[in-house]
Coordinates of C-alpha atoms and ligand atoms in Angstrom, one line a residue:
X1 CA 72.7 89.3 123.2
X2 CA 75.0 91.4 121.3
X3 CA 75.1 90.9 117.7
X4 CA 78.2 91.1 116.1
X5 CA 78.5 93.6 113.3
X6 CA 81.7 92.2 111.6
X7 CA 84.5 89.4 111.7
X8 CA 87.5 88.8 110.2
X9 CA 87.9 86.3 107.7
X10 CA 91.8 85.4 106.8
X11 CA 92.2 85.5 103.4
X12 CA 94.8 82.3 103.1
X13 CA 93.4 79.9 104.5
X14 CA 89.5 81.1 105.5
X15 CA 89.8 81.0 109.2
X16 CA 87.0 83.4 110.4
X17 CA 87.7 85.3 114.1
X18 CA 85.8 87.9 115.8
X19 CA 87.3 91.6 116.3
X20 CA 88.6 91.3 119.8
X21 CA 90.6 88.1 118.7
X22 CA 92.8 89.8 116.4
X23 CA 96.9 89.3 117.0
X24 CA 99.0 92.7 117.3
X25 CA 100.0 91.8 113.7
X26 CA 97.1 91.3 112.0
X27 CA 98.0 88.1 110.7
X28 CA 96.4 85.0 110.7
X29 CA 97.4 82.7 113.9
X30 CA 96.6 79.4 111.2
X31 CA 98.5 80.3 108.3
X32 CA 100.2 84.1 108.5
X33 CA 97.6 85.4 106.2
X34 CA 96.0 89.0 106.4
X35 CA 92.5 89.0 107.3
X36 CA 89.2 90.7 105.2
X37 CA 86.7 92.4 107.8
X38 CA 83.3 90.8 106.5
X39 CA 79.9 91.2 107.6
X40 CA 76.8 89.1 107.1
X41 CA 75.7 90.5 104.0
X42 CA 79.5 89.7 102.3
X43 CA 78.9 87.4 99.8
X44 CA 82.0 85.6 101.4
X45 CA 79.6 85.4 104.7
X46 CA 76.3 84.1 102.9
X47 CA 78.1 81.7 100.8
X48 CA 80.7 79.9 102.8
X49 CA 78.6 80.4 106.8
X50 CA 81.1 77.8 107.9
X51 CA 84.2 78.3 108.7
X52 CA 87.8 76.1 108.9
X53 CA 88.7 77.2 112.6
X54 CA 85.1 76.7 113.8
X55 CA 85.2 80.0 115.8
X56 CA 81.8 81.6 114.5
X57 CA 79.8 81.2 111.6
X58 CA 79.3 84.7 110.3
X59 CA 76.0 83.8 108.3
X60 CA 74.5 83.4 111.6
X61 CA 75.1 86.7 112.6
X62 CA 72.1 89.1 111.8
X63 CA 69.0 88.0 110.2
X64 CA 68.2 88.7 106.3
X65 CA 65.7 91.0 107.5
X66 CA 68.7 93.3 108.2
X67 CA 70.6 93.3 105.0
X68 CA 71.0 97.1 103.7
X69 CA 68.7 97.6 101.3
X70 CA 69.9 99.1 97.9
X71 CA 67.5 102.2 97.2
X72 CA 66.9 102.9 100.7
X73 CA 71.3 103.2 100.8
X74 CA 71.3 105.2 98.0
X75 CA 68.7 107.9 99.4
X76 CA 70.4 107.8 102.2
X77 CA 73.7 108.6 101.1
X78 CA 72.7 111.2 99.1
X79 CA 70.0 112.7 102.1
X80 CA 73.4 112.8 103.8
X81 CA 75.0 115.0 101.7
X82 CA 72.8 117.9 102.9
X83 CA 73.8 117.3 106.2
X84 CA 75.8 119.4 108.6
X85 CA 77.2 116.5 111.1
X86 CA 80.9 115.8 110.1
X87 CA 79.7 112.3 110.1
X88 CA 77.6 112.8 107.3
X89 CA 80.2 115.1 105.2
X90 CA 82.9 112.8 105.6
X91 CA 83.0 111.0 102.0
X92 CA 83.9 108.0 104.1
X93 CA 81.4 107.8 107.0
X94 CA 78.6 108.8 104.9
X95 CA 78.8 105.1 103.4
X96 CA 78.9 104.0 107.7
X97 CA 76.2 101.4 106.4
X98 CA 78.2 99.4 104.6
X99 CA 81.4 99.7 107.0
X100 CA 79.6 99.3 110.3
X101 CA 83.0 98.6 112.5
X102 CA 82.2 101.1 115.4
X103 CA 80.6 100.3 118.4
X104 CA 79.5 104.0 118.3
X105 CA 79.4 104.5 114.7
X106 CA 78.0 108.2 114.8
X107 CA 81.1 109.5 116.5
X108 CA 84.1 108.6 114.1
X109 CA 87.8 110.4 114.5
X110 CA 87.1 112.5 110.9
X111 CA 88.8 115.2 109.2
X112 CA 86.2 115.4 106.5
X113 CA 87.9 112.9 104.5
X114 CA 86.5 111.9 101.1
X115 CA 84.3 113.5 98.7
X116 CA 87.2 113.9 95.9
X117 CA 86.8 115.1 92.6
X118 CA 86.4 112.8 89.6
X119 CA 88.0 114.8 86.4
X120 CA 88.1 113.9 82.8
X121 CA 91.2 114.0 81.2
X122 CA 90.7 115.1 77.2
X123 CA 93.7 115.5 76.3
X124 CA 95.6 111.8 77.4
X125 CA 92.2 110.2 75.8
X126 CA 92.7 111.8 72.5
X127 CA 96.9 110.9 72.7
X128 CA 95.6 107.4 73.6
X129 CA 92.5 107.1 71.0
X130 CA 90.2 106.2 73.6
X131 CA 87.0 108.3 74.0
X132 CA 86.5 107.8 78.0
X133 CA 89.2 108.7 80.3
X134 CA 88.8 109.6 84.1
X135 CA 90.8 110.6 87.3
X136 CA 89.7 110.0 90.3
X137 CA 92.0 111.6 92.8
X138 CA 92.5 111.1 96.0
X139 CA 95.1 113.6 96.8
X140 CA 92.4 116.6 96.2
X141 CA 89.5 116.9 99.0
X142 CA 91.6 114.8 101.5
X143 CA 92.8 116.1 104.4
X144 CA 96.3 115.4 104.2
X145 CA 96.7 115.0 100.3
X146 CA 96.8 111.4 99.8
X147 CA 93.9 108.0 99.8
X148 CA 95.2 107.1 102.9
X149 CA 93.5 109.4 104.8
X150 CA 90.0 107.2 103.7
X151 CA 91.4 104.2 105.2
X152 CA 93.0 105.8 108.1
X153 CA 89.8 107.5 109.7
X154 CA 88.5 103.9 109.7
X155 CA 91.4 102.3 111.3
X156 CA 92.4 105.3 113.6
X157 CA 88.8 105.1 114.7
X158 CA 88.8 101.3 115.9
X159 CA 92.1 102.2 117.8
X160 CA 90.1 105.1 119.6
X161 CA 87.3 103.3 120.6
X162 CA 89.6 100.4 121.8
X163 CA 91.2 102.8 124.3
X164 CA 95.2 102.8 122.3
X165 CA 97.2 105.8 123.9
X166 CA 99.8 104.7 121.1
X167 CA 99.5 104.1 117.3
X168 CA 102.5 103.2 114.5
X169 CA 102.9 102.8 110.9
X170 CA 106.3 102.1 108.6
X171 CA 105.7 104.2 105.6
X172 CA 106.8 105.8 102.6
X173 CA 105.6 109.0 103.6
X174 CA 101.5 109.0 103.0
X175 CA 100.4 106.3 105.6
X176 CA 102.5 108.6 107.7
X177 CA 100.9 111.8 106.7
X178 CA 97.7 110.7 107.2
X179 CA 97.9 108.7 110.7
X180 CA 100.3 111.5 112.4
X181 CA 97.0 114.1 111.8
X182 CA 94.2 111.5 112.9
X183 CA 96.2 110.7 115.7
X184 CA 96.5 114.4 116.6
X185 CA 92.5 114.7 115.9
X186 CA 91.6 111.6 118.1
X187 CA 94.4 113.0 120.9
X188 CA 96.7 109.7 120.6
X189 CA 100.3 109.5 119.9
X190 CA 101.9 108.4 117.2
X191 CA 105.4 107.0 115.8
X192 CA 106.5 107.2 112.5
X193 CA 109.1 104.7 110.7
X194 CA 110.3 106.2 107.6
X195 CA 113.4 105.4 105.3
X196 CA 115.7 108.1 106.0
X197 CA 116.4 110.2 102.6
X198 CA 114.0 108.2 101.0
X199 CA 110.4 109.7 101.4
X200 CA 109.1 113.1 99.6
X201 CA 110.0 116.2 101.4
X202 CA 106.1 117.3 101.8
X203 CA 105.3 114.1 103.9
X204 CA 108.2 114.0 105.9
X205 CA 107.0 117.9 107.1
X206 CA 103.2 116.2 107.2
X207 CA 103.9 114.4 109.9
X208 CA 106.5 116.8 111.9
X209 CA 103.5 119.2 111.7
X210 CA 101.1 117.0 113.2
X211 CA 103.7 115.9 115.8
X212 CA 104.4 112.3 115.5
X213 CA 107.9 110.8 116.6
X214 CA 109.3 110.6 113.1
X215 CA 112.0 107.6 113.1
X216 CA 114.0 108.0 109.7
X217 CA 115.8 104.4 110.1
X218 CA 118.8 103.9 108.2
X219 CA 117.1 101.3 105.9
X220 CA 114.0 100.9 103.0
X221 CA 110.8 100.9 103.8
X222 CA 110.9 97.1 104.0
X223 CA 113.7 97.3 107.0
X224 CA 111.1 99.8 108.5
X225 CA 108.4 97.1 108.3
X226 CA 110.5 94.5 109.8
X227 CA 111.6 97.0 112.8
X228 CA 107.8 97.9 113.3
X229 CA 106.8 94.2 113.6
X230 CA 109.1 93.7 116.5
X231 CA 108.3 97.1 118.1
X232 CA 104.6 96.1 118.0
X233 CA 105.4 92.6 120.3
X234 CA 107.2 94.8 123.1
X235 CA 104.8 97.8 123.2
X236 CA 101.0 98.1 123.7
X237 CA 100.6 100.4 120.0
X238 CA 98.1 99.8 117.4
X239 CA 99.6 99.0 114.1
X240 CA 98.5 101.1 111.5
X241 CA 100.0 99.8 108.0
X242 CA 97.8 98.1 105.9
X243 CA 97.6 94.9 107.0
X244 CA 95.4 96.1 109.7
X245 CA 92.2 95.3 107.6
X246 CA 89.9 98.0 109.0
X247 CA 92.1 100.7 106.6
X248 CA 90.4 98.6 103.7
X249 CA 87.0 99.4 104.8
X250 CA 87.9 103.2 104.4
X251 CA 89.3 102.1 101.5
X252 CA 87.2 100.6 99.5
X253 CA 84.5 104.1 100.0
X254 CA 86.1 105.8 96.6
X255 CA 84.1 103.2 94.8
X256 CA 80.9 104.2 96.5
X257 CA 81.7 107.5 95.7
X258 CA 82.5 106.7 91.6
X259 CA 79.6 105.1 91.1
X260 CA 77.3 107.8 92.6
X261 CA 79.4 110.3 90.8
X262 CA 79.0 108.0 87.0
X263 CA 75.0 108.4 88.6
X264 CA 75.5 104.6 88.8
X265 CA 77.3 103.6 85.7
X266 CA 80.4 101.3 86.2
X267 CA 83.1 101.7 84.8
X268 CA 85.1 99.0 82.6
X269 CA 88.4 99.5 84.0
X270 CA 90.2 100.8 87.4
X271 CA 93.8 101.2 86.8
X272 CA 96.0 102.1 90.6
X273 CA 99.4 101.9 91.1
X274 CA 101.1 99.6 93.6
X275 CA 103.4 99.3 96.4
X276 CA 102.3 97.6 99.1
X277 CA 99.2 96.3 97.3
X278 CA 96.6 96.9 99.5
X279 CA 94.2 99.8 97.6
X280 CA 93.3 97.8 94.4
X281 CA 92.3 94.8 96.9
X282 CA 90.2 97.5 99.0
X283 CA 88.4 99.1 96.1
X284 CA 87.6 95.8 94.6
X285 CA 85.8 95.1 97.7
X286 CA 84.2 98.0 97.4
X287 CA 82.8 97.5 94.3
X288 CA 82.0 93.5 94.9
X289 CA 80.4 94.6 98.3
X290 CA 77.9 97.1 96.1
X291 CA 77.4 94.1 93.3
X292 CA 76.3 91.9 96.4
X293 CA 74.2 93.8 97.4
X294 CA 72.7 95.0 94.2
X295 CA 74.0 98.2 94.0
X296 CA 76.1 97.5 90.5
X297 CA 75.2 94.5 88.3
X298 CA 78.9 94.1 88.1
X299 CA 82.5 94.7 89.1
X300 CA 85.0 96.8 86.9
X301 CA 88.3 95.1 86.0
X302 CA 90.8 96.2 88.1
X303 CA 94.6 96.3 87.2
X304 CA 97.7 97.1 88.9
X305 CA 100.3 99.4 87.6
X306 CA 104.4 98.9 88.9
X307 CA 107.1 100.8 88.9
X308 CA 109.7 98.9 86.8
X309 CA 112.0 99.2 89.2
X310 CA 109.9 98.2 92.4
X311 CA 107.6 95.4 90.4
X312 CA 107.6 92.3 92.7
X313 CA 104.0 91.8 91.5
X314 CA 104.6 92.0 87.8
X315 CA 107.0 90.2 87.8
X316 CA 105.4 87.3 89.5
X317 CA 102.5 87.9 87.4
X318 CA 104.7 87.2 84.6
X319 CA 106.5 84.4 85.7
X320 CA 103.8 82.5 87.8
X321 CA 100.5 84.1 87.2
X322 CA 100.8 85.7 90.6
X323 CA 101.3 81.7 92.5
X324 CA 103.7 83.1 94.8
X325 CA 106.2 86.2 95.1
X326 CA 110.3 86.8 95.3
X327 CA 111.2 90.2 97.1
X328 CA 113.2 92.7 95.1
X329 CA 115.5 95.5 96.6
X330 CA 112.9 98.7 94.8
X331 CA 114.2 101.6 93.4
X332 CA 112.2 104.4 91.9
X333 CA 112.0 107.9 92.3
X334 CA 108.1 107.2 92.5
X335 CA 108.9 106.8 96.3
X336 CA 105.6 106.1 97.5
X337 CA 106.0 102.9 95.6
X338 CA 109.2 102.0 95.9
X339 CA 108.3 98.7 98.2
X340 CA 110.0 95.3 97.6
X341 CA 108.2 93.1 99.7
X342 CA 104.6 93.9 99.6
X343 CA 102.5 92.9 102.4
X344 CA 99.2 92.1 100.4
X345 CA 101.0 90.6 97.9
X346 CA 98.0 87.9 97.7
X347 CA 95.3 90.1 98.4
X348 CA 95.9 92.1 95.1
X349 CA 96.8 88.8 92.7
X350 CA 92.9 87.5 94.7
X351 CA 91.7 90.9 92.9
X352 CA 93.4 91.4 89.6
X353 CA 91.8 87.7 89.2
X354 CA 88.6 87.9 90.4
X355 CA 88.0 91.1 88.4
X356 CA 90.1 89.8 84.6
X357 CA 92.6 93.2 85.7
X358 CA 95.9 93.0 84.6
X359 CA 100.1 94.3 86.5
X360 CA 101.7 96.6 84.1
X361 CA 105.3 98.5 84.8
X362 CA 106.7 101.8 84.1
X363 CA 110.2 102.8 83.3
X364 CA 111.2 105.9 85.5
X365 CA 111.1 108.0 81.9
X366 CA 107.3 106.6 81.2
X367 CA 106.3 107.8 85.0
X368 CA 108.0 111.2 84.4
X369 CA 106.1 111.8 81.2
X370 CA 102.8 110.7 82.2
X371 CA 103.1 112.9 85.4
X372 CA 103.8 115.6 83.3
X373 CA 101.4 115.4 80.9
X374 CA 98.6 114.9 83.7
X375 CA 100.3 118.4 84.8
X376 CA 99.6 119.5 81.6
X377 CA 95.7 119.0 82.2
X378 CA 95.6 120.9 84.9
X379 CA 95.4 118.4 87.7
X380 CA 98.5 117.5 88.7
X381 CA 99.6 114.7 90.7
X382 CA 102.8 112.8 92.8
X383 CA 104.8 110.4 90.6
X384 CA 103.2 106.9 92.3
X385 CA 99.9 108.2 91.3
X386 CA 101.5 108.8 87.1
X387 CA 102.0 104.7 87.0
X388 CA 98.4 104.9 86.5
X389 CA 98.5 106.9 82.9
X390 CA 101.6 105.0 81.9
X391 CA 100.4 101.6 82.6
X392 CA 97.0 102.7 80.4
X393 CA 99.4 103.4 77.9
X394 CA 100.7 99.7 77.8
X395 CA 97.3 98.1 78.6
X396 CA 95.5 100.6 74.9
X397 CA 99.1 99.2 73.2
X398 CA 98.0 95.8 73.4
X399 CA 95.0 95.7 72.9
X400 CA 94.1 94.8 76.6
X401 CA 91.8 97.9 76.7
X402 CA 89.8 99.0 73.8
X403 CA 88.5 102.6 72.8
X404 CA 85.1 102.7 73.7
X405 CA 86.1 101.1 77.3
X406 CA 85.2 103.7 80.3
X407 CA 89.0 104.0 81.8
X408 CA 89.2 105.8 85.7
X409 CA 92.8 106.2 86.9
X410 CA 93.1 106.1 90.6
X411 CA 95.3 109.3 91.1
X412 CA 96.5 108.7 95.0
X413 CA 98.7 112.1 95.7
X414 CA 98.7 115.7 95.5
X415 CA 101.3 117.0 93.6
X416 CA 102.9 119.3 96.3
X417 CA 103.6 116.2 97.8
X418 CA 107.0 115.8 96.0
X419 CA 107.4 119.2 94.6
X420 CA 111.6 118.2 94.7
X421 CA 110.3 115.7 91.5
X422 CA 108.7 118.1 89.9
X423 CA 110.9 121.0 89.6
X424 CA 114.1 118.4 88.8
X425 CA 111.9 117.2 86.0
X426 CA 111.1 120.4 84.6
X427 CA 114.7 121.5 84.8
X428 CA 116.0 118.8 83.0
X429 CA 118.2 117.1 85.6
X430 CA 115.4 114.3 86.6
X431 CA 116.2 111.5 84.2
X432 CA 119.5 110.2 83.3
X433 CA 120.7 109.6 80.0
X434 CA 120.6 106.2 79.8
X435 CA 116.8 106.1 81.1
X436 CA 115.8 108.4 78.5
X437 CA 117.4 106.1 75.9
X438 CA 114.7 103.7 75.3
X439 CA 112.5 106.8 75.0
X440 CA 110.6 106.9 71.6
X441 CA 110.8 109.9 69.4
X442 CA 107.4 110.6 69.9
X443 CA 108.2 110.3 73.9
X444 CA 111.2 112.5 73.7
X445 CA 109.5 115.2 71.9
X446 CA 106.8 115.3 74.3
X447 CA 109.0 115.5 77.0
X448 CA 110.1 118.8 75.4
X449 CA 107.2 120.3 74.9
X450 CA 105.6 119.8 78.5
X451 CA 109.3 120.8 80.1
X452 CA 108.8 124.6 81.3
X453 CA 111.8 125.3 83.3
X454 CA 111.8 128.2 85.5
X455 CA 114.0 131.5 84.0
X456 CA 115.8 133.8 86.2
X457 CA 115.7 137.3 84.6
X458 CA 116.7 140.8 85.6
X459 CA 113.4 142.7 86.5
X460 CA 113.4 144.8 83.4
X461 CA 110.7 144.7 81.1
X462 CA 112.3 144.0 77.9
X463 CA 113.8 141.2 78.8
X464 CA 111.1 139.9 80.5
X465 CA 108.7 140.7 76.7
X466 CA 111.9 139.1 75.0
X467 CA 111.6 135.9 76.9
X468 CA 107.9 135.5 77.0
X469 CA 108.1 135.9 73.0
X470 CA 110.7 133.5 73.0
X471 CA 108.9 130.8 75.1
X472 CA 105.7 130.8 72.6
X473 CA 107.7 130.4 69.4
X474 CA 109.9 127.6 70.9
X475 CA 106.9 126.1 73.1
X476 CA 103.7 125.3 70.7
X477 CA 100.6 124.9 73.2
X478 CA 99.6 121.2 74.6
X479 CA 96.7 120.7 73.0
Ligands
F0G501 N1 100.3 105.9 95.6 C1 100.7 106.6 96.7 C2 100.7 108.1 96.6 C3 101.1 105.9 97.9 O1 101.5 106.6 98.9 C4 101.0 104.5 97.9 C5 101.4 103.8 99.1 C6 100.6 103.9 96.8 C7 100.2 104.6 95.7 C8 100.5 102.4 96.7 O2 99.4 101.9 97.4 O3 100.6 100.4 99.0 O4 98.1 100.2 98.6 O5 99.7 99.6 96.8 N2 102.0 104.3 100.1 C9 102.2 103.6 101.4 C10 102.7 104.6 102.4 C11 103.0 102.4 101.3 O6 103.4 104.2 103.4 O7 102.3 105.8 102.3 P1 99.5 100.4 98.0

């Protein structure tokens, strides 16, 4: 008999369904819910080995005598370093062990994903009094310059080995980036919704270049959701937005990878931003996944970060402690963020509960500074991804994270992913005036001092000495 490797387990109302029983949607046939792929070793699995709909019992599955084995997963991971099989390098298949969800599990669609740098950033931890400040980011050492590329290798790799010609996604520009390339890698075709004028010039070209049908649909990202879920009833394509719960399993790899990099620490607190929800929910699976199986004697917090003007979640977490969720019409020049209606909605409330995290916002003017001053450090990243500084900023504030705490942002985009946000920033014409107004002093003379606007000179020497003279008396070093 075959043994089944994994299940899906809907997170509403517990219903537990193998693969091939999945709905085009993703969503659970009982109760609308969005599944969690588990596997016998999930504590989920071991604890609860019955389940509501009566379809399979996933303790049953393999025998104890097959549960990965902490030290022999560690040697393993890092024997696999050395290796030269893209299977290996991959910073997402090298973890296959604790994702098995191929049939052929050696022979993954892979651009190398993974593997991205962890930095320390000095300069915010001394501006915030904290002594412990990380980056994680997930827009350096992927592919196509975003975290989605971690969960789309997984994802893109279930559709190949289920024999999909056609895959689709509704995004706000990353999702699309990354699934236009693996589609292009694995040979399948792809269709992109986006919101027309609404996504970052540097993914819209992403997924041009990797020749996907881009759709810009006169709508938000949410109309391009609601589109996408009647496309998927008429047409045989695999849906590729997040609900499809084998992008978590990518996913949730970046916490392998932090742990080995902290050579095993944990760290207190995980701080992403959100839109549609679904990365805090995958790394916290992650790390509970590594606790279960001794990895980590624990899980970090993990805490949510809005923008102010696409916060659904914080605002529900404010209102009902996360009980249930009213849509707003988002707007933010964070685009990658700027979602109203956020599909795993529950998923992240299930996480920033489980792990004591907390939902923060961010004006538009506390996003621009924090993206500039993570500039400043020499790292760079796309707006989304500066929630994550300004939202620490709130969390130190109140007391909700102390200094001795070990802080890692999640940064999820490259920088050159919205250069258009950048270079309006540093030219002044970003912000309005009355979203600068709540700006503190200490806020608005920052934002002077990390502006460098580009100067258009005459190629003649002197006035090129005059102005670079000019610049260090007026500009004082960030330090
Ligand atoms: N940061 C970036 C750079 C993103 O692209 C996204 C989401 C997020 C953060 C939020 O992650 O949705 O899991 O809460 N981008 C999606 C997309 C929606 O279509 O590219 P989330």
């Amino acid at each position: 008999m075959k043994v089944a490797s994994h299940q899906l387990r809907c997170t509403g109302c517990a219903a537990v369904i193998p693969p091939e029983a999945a709905a085009a949607d993703f969503r659970c046939a009982v109760c609308g819910g969005l599944y969690d792929i588990i596997y016998p070793w999930s504590s989920i699995a071991v604890r609860n080995p019955t389940s509501r709909s009566g379809v399979t019992t996933p303790g049953s599955m393999i025998p104890d005598t097959n549960l990965p084995n902490a030290s022999a997963l560690r040697w393993l991971w890092q024997e696999r370093r050395t290796s030269s099989m893209a299977v290996d390098q991959s910073g997402v298949w090298r973890f296959r062990d604790l994702l098995p969800i191929l049939d052929n599990p050696e022979n993954p669609v892979t651009l190398r994903e993974g593997n991205t740098p962890l930095y320390d950033l000095p300069r915010s931890a001394k501006a915030l009094g904290i002594d412990f400040l990380l980056a994680k980011h997930q827009g350096i050492g992927n592919p196509t310059g975003s975290f989605k590329d971690t969960g789309m290798t997984a994802a893109l790799s279930v559709a190949a080995e289920r024999g999909f010609d056609w895959v689709a996604c509704a995004s706000t520009g990353n999702t699309s980036a990354a699934m236009a390339a693996y589609a292009a890698r694995a040979g399948l075709r792809s269709i992109v919704l986006i919101p027309e004028g609404k996504i970052a010039w540097g993914k819209l070209s992403q997924s041009m270049d990797y020749g996907a049908i881009t759709l810009q649909l006169r709508t938000d990202f949410d109309g391009c959701v609601r589109i996408l879920s009647e496309l998927i009833r008429r047409l045989p394509i695999y849906l590729l937005n997040s609900v499809n719960p084998y992008r978590a399993e990518g996913q949730k790899t970046p916490a392998f990878e932090l742990v080995e990099q902290l050579e095993g620490q944990v760290p207190e607190h995980v701080i992403v931003p959100g839109g549609n929800l679904a990365n805090g929910a995958a790394l916290g699976k992650g790390f509970r996944e590594m606790c279960d199986l001794g990895l980590i004697p624990r899980v970090p917090r993990i805490s949510v970060v809005q923008a102010q003007g696409a916060n659904p979640l914080f605002r529900s977490m404010q209102e009902n402690d996360g009980a249930h969720v009213t849509p707003v019409i988002a707007d933010t020049r964070a685009s990658a963020i700027r979602i109203g209606n956020p599909a795993s909605f529950r998923k992240a409330v299930g996480t920033i509960h489980s792990t004591g995290g907390w939902c923060e916002q961010a004006s538009e003017q506390e996003i621009a500074l924090s993206k500039a001053e993570i500039g400043a450090e020499g790292i760079g990243c796309e707006p989304a991804s500066a929630a994550t500084l300004a939202g620490l900023k709130k969390l130190v504030a109140n007391g909700r994270i102390t200094p001795e705490e070990r802080v890692v942002l999640i940064l999820t985009g490259h920088t050159l992913k919205d250069p258009e946000y950048t270079i309006a920033y540093h030219r002044g014409n970003l912000l309005r005036e009355d979203e600068l107004a709540p700006a503190t002093l200490a806020q608005l003379s920052l934002h002077q001092t990390l502006r460098k606007p580009p100067t258009v000179l005459d190629a003649d020497t002197d006035t090129v000495l005059r102005t670079i003279d000019a610049a260090i008396q007026t500009t004082p070093i960030h330090a």
